[in-house]
């Protein structure tokens, strides 16, 4: 049973930083894609970033390029999202997800999801 547990969310002022963590368990993730998505109130869930577990290739939404960095620790089976220069529009519930196939930016292609961690950026 795949389990994803997010942590690290919180309240931060605009321009500040947060690091989200996603602890993964229940399966070998060598060939997995790990993704971060977010959903703001009244909006659809949107892609933020993804990383290919084995090769470390990364993908980012245009809205976060240059500000967010996704990484993974193979020993700890944990994926991170370092978020810098945060903006009020980054406020959302952030989800970690994983898949063993499909499009990296398509939430519908991820069968496994965490419960989410709230990020609130004040102006």
PDB file of C-alpha atoms in Angstrom:
ATOM      1  CA  UNK A   1       0.000   0.000   0.000  1.00  0.00           C
ATOM      2  CA  UNK A   2       1.576   3.264  -1.132  1.00  0.00           C
ATOM      3  CA  UNK A   3       1.505   5.943   1.516  1.00  0.00           C
ATOM      4  CA  UNK A   4       2.481   9.590   1.044  1.00  0.00           C
ATOM      5  CA  UNK A   5       2.689  11.947   4.004  1.00  0.00           C
ATOM      6  CA  UNK A   6       3.280  15.653   3.467  1.00  0.00           C
ATOM      7  CA  UNK A   7       4.624  18.100   6.018  1.00  0.00           C
ATOM      8  CA  UNK A   8       6.182  21.539   6.206  1.00  0.00           C
ATOM      9  CA  UNK A   9       3.308  23.808   5.319  1.00  0.00           C
ATOM     10  CA  UNK A  10       2.485  26.934   7.268  1.00  0.00           C
ATOM     11  CA  UNK A  11       1.955  30.671   7.242  1.00  0.00           C
ATOM     12  CA  UNK A  12       4.666  32.861   5.756  1.00  0.00           C
ATOM     13  CA  UNK A  13       4.953  36.438   4.581  1.00  0.00           C
ATOM     14  CA  UNK A  14       5.354  37.288   0.932  1.00  0.00           C
ATOM     15  CA  UNK A  15       8.973  36.916  -0.104  1.00  0.00           C
ATOM     16  CA  UNK A  16       9.583  34.208   2.458  1.00  0.00           C
ATOM     17  CA  UNK A  17      10.450  30.537   2.081  1.00  0.00           C
ATOM     18  CA  UNK A  18       9.097  27.145   3.067  1.00  0.00           C
ATOM     19  CA  UNK A  19      10.244  23.596   2.447  1.00  0.00           C
ATOM     20  CA  UNK A  20       7.653  20.900   2.005  1.00  0.00           C
ATOM     21  CA  UNK A  21       8.457  17.245   2.561  1.00  0.00           C
ATOM     22  CA  UNK A  22       6.731  14.127   1.307  1.00  0.00           C
ATOM     23  CA  UNK A  23       7.633  10.845   2.971  1.00  0.00           C
ATOM     24  CA  UNK A  24       6.864   7.899   0.697  1.00  0.00           C
ATOM     25  CA  UNK A  25       6.465   4.268   1.687  1.00  0.00           C
ATOM     26  CA  UNK A  26       4.876   0.996   0.673  1.00  0.00           C
ATOM     27  CA  UNK A  27       6.595   0.317  -2.622  1.00  0.00           C
ATOM     28  CA  UNK A  28       9.876   0.647  -4.470  1.00  0.00           C
ATOM     29  CA  UNK A  29       9.969   4.071  -6.071  1.00  0.00           C
ATOM     30  CA  UNK A  30      12.911   3.543  -8.426  1.00  0.00           C
ATOM     31  CA  UNK A  31      10.850   4.000 -11.571  1.00  0.00           C
ATOM     32  CA  UNK A  32       8.284   6.375 -10.134  1.00  0.00           C
ATOM     33  CA  UNK A  33       7.503   9.980 -10.875  1.00  0.00           C
ATOM     34  CA  UNK A  34       6.886  12.097  -7.804  1.00  0.00           C
ATOM     35  CA  UNK A  35       4.808  15.208  -8.248  1.00  0.00           C
ATOM     36  CA  UNK A  36       3.646  18.213  -6.295  1.00  0.00           C
ATOM     37  CA  UNK A  37       0.258  19.733  -7.066  1.00  0.00           C
ATOM     38  CA  UNK A  38      -1.710  22.492  -5.393  1.00  0.00           C
ATOM     39  CA  UNK A  39      -5.292  23.570  -5.109  1.00  0.00           C
ATOM     40  CA  UNK A  40      -6.495  26.977  -4.030  1.00  0.00           C
ATOM     41  CA  UNK A  41     -10.083  27.566  -2.848  1.00  0.00           C
ATOM     42  CA  UNK A  42     -12.462  27.683  -5.782  1.00  0.00           C
ATOM     43  CA  UNK A  43      -9.796  26.630  -8.260  1.00  0.00           C
ATOM     44  CA  UNK A  44      -8.827  23.403  -9.951  1.00  0.00           C
ATOM     45  CA  UNK A  45      -5.872  21.370  -8.801  1.00  0.00           C
ATOM     46  CA  UNK A  46      -2.778  22.416 -10.722  1.00  0.00           C
ATOM     47  CA  UNK A  47       0.640  20.975 -11.399  1.00  0.00           C
ATOM     48  CA  UNK A  48       3.575  22.528  -9.556  1.00  0.00           C
ATOM     49  CA  UNK A  49       6.630  20.317 -10.040  1.00  0.00           C
ATOM     50  CA  UNK A  50       7.701  16.733 -10.624  1.00  0.00           C
ATOM     51  CA  UNK A  51      10.832  14.640 -10.404  1.00  0.00           C
ATOM     52  CA  UNK A  52      11.735  11.320 -11.944  1.00  0.00           C
ATOM     53  CA  UNK A  53      12.911   9.248  -9.016  1.00  0.00           C
ATOM     54  CA  UNK A  54      15.656   7.322 -10.762  1.00  0.00           C
ATOM     55  CA  UNK A  55      17.350   9.959 -12.920  1.00  0.00           C
ATOM     56  CA  UNK A  56      16.396  13.056 -10.965  1.00  0.00           C
ATOM     57  CA  UNK A  57      14.961  14.862 -14.000  1.00  0.00           C
ATOM     58  CA  UNK A  58      12.760  17.739 -12.930  1.00  0.00           C
ATOM     59  CA  UNK A  59       9.758  19.553 -14.366  1.00  0.00           C
ATOM     60  CA  UNK A  60       8.146  22.807 -13.251  1.00  0.00           C
ATOM     61  CA  UNK A  61       5.065  24.846 -13.914  1.00  0.00           C
ATOM     62  CA  UNK A  62       5.912  28.194 -15.484  1.00  0.00           C
ATOM     63  CA  UNK A  63       4.440  29.999 -12.485  1.00  0.00           C
ATOM     64  CA  UNK A  64       7.050  28.553 -10.114  1.00  0.00           C
ATOM     65  CA  UNK A  65      10.156  28.246 -12.305  1.00  0.00           C
ATOM     66  CA  UNK A  66      13.123  29.937 -10.720  1.00  0.00           C
ATOM     67  CA  UNK A  67      11.428  30.076  -7.317  1.00  0.00           C
ATOM     68  CA  UNK A  68      10.666  26.441  -6.434  1.00  0.00           C
ATOM     69  CA  UNK A  69      13.020  23.472  -6.451  1.00  0.00           C
ATOM     70  CA  UNK A  70      11.996  19.831  -6.252  1.00  0.00           C
ATOM     71  CA  UNK A  71      14.448  17.214  -5.030  1.00  0.00           C
ATOM     72  CA  UNK A  72      14.492  13.732  -3.566  1.00  0.00           C
ATOM     73  CA  UNK A  73      16.461  11.776  -0.990  1.00  0.00           C
ATOM     74  CA  UNK A  74      16.658   8.154  -2.069  1.00  0.00           C
ATOM     75  CA  UNK A  75      17.837   6.957   1.338  1.00  0.00           C
ATOM     76  CA  UNK A  76      14.990   8.628   3.220  1.00  0.00           C
ATOM     77  CA  UNK A  77      12.430   7.965   0.453  1.00  0.00           C
ATOM     78  CA  UNK A  78      11.431  11.588   0.731  1.00  0.00           C
ATOM     79  CA  UNK A  79      10.668  14.260  -1.844  1.00  0.00           C
ATOM     80  CA  UNK A  80      11.108  17.943  -1.069  1.00  0.00           C
ATOM     81  CA  UNK A  81       9.734  21.149  -2.496  1.00  0.00           C
ATOM     82  CA  UNK A  82      11.817  24.163  -1.599  1.00  0.00           C
ATOM     83  CA  UNK A  83       9.713  27.269  -2.133  1.00  0.00           C
ATOM     84  CA  UNK A  84      11.409  30.661  -2.213  1.00  0.00           C
ATOM     85  CA  UNK A  85      10.172  34.169  -3.002  1.00  0.00           C
ATOM     86  CA  UNK A  86       6.672  33.099  -2.090  1.00  0.00           C
ATOM     87  CA  UNK A  87       3.743  35.155  -3.324  1.00  0.00           C
ATOM     88  CA  UNK A  88       0.175  35.432  -2.026  1.00  0.00           C
ATOM     89  CA  UNK A  89      -0.982  33.596  -5.159  1.00  0.00           C
ATOM     90  CA  UNK A  90       1.029  30.561  -4.005  1.00  0.00           C
ATOM     91  CA  UNK A  91      -1.491  30.106  -1.193  1.00  0.00           C
ATOM     92  CA  UNK A  92      -3.045  26.656  -1.583  1.00  0.00           C
ATOM     93  CA  UNK A  93      -3.273  23.148  -0.253  1.00  0.00           C
ATOM     94  CA  UNK A  94      -0.188  21.360  -1.567  1.00  0.00           C
ATOM     95  CA  UNK A  95      -0.351  17.670  -2.408  1.00  0.00           C
ATOM     96  CA  UNK A  96       2.315  15.087  -3.055  1.00  0.00           C
ATOM     97  CA  UNK A  97       1.471  12.384  -5.576  1.00  0.00           C
ATOM     98  CA  UNK A  98       3.162   9.494  -7.327  1.00  0.00           C
ATOM     99  CA  UNK A  99       2.725   7.494 -10.496  1.00  0.00           C
ATOM    100  CA  UNK A 100       4.492   4.766 -12.438  1.00  0.00           C
ATOM    101  CA  UNK A 101       3.395   6.023 -15.820  1.00  0.00           C
ATOM    102  CA  UNK A 102       1.528   8.827 -17.505  1.00  0.00           C
ATOM    103  CA  UNK A 103       2.044  12.509 -18.026  1.00  0.00           C
ATOM    104  CA  UNK A 104       4.067  14.238 -15.341  1.00  0.00           C
ATOM    105  CA  UNK A 105       1.858  17.343 -15.254  1.00  0.00           C
ATOM    106  CA  UNK A 106      -1.506  15.598 -15.391  1.00  0.00           C
ATOM    107  CA  UNK A 107      -3.118  15.077 -12.009  1.00  0.00           C
ATOM    108  CA  UNK A 108      -5.415  12.421 -13.483  1.00  0.00           C
ATOM    109  CA  UNK A 109      -2.404  10.223 -14.224  1.00  0.00           C
ATOM    110  CA  UNK A 110      -1.373  10.024 -10.567  1.00  0.00           C
ATOM    111  CA  UNK A 111      -3.181   7.255  -8.666  1.00  0.00           C
ATOM    112  CA  UNK A 112      -1.605   7.858  -5.267  1.00  0.00           C
ATOM    113  CA  UNK A 113      -1.983  11.046  -3.243  1.00  0.00           C
ATOM    114  CA  UNK A 114      -1.149  12.394   0.169  1.00  0.00           C
ATOM    115  CA  UNK A 115      -3.616  14.314   2.290  1.00  0.00           C
ATOM    116  CA  UNK A 116      -2.037  17.691   1.616  1.00  0.00           C
ATOM    117  CA  UNK A 117      -0.355  20.433   3.604  1.00  0.00           C
ATOM    118  CA  UNK A 118      -1.602  24.013   3.721  1.00  0.00           C
ATOM    119  CA  UNK A 119       0.600  26.876   2.566  1.00  0.00           C
ATOM    120  CA  UNK A 120      -0.613  30.391   3.267  1.00  0.00           C
ATOM    121  CA  UNK A 121       1.325  33.436   2.054  1.00  0.00           C
ATOM    122  CA  UNK A 122       0.324  36.777   3.512  1.00  0.00           C
ATOM    123  CA  UNK A 123       0.862  40.060   1.695  1.00  0.00           C
TER     124      UNK A 123
END
